[in-house]
PDB file of C-alpha atoms in Angstrom:
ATOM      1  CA  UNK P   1     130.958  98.205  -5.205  1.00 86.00           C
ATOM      2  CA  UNK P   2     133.689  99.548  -7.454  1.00 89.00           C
ATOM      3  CA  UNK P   3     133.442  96.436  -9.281  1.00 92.00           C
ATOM      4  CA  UNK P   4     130.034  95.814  -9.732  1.00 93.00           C
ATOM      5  CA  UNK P   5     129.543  99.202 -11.863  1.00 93.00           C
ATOM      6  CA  UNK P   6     132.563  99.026 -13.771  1.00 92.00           C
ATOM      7  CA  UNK P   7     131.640  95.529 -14.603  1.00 94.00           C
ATOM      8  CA  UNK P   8     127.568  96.792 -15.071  1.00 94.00           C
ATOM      9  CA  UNK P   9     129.131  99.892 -17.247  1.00 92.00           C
ATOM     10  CA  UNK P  10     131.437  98.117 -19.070  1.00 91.00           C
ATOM     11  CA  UNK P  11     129.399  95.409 -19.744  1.00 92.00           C
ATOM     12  CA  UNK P  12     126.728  97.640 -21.150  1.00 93.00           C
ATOM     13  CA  UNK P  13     129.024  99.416 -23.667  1.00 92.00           C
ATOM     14  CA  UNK P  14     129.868  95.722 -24.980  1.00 91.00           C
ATOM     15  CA  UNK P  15     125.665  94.995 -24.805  1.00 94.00           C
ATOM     16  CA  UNK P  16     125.096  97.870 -27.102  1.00 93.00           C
ATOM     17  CA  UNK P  17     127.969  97.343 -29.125  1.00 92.00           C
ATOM     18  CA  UNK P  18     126.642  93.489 -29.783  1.00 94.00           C
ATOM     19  CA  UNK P  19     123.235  94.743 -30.433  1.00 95.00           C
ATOM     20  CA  UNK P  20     124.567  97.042 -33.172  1.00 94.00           C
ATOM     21  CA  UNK P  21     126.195  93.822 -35.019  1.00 93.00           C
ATOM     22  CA  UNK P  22     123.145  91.830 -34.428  1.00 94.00           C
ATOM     23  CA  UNK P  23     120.351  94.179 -35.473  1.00 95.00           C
ATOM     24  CA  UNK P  24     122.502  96.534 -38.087  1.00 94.00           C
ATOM     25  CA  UNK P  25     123.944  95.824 -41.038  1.00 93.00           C
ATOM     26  CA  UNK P  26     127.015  97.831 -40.175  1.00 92.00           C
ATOM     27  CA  UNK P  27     130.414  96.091 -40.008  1.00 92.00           C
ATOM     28  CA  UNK P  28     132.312  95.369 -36.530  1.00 90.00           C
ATOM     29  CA  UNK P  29     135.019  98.008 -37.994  1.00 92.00           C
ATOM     30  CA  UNK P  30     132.079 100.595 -38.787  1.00 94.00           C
ATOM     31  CA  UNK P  31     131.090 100.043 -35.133  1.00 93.00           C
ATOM     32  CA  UNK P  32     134.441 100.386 -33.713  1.00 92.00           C
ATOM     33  CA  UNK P  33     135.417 103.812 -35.277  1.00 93.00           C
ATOM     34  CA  UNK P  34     131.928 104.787 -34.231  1.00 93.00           C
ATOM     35  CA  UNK P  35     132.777 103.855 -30.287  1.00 92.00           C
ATOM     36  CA  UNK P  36     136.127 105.838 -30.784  1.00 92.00           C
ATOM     37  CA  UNK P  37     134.300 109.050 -32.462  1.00 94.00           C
ATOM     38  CA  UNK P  38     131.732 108.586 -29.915  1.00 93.00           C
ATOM     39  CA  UNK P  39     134.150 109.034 -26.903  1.00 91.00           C
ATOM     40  CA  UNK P  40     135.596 111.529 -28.621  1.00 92.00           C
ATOM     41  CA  UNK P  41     132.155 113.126 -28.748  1.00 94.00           C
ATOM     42  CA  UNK P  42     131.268 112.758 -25.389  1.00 92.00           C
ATOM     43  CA  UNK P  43     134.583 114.101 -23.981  1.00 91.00           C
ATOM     44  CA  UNK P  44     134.253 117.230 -25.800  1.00 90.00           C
ATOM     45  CA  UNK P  45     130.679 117.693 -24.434  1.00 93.00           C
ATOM     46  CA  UNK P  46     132.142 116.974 -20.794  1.00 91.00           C
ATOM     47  CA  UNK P  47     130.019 113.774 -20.500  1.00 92.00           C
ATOM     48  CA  UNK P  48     132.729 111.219 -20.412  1.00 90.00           C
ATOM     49  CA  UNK P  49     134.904 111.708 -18.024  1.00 89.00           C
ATOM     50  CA  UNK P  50     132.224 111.641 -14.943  1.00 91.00           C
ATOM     51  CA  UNK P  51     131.140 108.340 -16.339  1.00 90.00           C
ATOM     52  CA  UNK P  52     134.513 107.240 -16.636  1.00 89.00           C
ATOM     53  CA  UNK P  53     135.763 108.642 -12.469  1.00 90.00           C
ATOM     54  CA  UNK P  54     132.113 106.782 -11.389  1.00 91.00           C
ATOM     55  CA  UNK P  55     132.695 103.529 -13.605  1.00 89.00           C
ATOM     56  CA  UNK P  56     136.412 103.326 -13.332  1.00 89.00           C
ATOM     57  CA  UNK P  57     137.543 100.524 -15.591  1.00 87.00           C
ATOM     58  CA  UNK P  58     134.368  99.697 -17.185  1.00 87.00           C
ATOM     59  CA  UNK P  59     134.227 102.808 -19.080  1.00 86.00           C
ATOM     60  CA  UNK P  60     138.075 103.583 -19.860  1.00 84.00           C
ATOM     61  CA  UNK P  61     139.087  99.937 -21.089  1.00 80.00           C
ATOM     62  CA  UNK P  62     136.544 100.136 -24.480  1.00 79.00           C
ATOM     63  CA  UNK P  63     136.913 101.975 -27.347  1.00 86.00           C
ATOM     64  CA  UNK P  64     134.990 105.013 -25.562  1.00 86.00           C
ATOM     65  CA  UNK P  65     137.785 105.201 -23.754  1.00 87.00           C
ATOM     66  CA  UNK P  66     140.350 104.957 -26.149  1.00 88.00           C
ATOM     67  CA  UNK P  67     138.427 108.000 -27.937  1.00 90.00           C
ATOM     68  CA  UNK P  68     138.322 109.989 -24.761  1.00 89.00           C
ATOM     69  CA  UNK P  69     142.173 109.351 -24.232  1.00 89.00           C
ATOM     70  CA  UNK P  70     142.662 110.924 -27.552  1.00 90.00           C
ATOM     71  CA  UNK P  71     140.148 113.953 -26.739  1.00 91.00           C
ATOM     72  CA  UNK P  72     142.105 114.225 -23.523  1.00 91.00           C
ATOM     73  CA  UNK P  73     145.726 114.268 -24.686  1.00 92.00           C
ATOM     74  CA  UNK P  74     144.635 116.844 -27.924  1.00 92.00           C
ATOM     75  CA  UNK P  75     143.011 119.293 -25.285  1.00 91.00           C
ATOM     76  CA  UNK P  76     146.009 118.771 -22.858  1.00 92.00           C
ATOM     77  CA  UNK P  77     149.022 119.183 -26.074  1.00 93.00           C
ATOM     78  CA  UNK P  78     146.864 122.263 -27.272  1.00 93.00           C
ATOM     79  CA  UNK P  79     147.107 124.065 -24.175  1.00 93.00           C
ATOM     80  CA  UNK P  80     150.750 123.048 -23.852  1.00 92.00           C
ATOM     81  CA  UNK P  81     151.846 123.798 -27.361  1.00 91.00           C
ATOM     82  CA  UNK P  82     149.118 125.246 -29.473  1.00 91.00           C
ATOM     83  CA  UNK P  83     147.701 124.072 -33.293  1.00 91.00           C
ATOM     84  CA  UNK P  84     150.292 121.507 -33.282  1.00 90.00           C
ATOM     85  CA  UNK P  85     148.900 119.891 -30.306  1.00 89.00           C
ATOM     86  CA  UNK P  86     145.960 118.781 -32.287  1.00 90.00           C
ATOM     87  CA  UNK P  87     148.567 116.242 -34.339  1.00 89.00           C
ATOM     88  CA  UNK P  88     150.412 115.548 -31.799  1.00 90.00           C
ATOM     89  CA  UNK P  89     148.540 115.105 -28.516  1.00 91.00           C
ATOM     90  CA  UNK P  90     145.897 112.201 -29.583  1.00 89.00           C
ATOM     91  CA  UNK P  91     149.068 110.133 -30.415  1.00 87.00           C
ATOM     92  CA  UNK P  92     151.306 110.975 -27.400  1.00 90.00           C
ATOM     93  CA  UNK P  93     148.426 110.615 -24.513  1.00 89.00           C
ATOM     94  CA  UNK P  94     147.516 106.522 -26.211  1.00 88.00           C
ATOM     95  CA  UNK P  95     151.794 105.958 -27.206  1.00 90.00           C
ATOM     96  CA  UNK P  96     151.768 103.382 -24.525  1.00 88.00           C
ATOM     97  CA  UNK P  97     148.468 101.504 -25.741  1.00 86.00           C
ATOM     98  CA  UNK P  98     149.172 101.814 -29.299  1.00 88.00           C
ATOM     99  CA  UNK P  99     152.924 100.037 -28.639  1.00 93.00           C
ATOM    100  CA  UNK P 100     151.941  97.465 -26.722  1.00 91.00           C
ATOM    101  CA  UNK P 101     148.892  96.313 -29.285  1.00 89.00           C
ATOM    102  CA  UNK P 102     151.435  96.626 -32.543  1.00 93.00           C
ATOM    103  CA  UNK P 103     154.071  94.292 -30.070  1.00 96.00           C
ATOM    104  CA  UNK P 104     151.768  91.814 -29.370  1.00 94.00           C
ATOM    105  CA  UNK P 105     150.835  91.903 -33.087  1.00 92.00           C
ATOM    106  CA  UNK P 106     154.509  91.151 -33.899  1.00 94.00           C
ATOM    107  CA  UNK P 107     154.608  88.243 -31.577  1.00 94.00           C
ATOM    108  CA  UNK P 108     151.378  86.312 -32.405  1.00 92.00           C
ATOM    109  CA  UNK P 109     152.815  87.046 -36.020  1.00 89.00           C
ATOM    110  CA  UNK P 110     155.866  85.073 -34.774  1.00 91.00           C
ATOM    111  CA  UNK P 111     154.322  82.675 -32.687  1.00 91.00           C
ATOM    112  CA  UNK P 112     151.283  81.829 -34.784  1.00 86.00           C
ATOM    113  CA  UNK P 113     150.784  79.761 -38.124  1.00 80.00           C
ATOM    114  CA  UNK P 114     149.176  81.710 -40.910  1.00 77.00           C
ATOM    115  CA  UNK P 115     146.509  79.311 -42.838  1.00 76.00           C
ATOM    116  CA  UNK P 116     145.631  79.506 -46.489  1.00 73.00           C
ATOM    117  CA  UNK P 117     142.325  81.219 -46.452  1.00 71.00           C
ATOM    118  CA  UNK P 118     140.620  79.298 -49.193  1.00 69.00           C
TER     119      UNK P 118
END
């Protein structure tokens, strides 16, 4: 059953994301920074993470989730360390996530075959 939400949940998120591409005028980028804000949003209202615990993967594998990982990590580096926290925390609690996208970057870089674009 844990399956069928997180794929119902996550596949939802992606739904509305798709509709907002189709029926906006707003960029994918636009829409992207918008999911992070949003589950930045949510987490501080204390919305996110019972959504997240009920649909396990299917809410903490989008961008919601990567905004609620930063919430999460500033709230936990505040109450560790205090103002500096809020630099510091977003970017520790997603360190792993962020390093593996920029290496997997490098090595489609490498391994790919850049096109002229005209």
């Amino acid at each position: 059953m844990n399956y069928l939400w997180a794929f119902l949940i996550g596949g939802a998120i992606c739904a509305v994301g798709q509709l907002f591409i189709d029926l906006t005028k707003l960029t994918p980028a636009r829409i992207l920074t918008g999911y992070v804000v949003a589950g930045v949003v949510l987490s501080a209202a204390g919305l996110y993470a019972p959504l997240a615990e009920f649909a396990g993967a299917g809410a903490s594998v989008p961008l919601l989730g990567f905004g609620h990982l930063l919430a999460k990590g500033v709230r936990t580096a505040v109450a560790e360390k205090g103002a500096i926290g809020i630099l510091t925390g977003g970017l520790t609690a997603a360190s792993s996530g962020i390093t593996a996208s920029l290496v997997c970057g490098v090595v489609c870089s490498l391994v790919g075959k850049s096109h002229d674009q005209n």
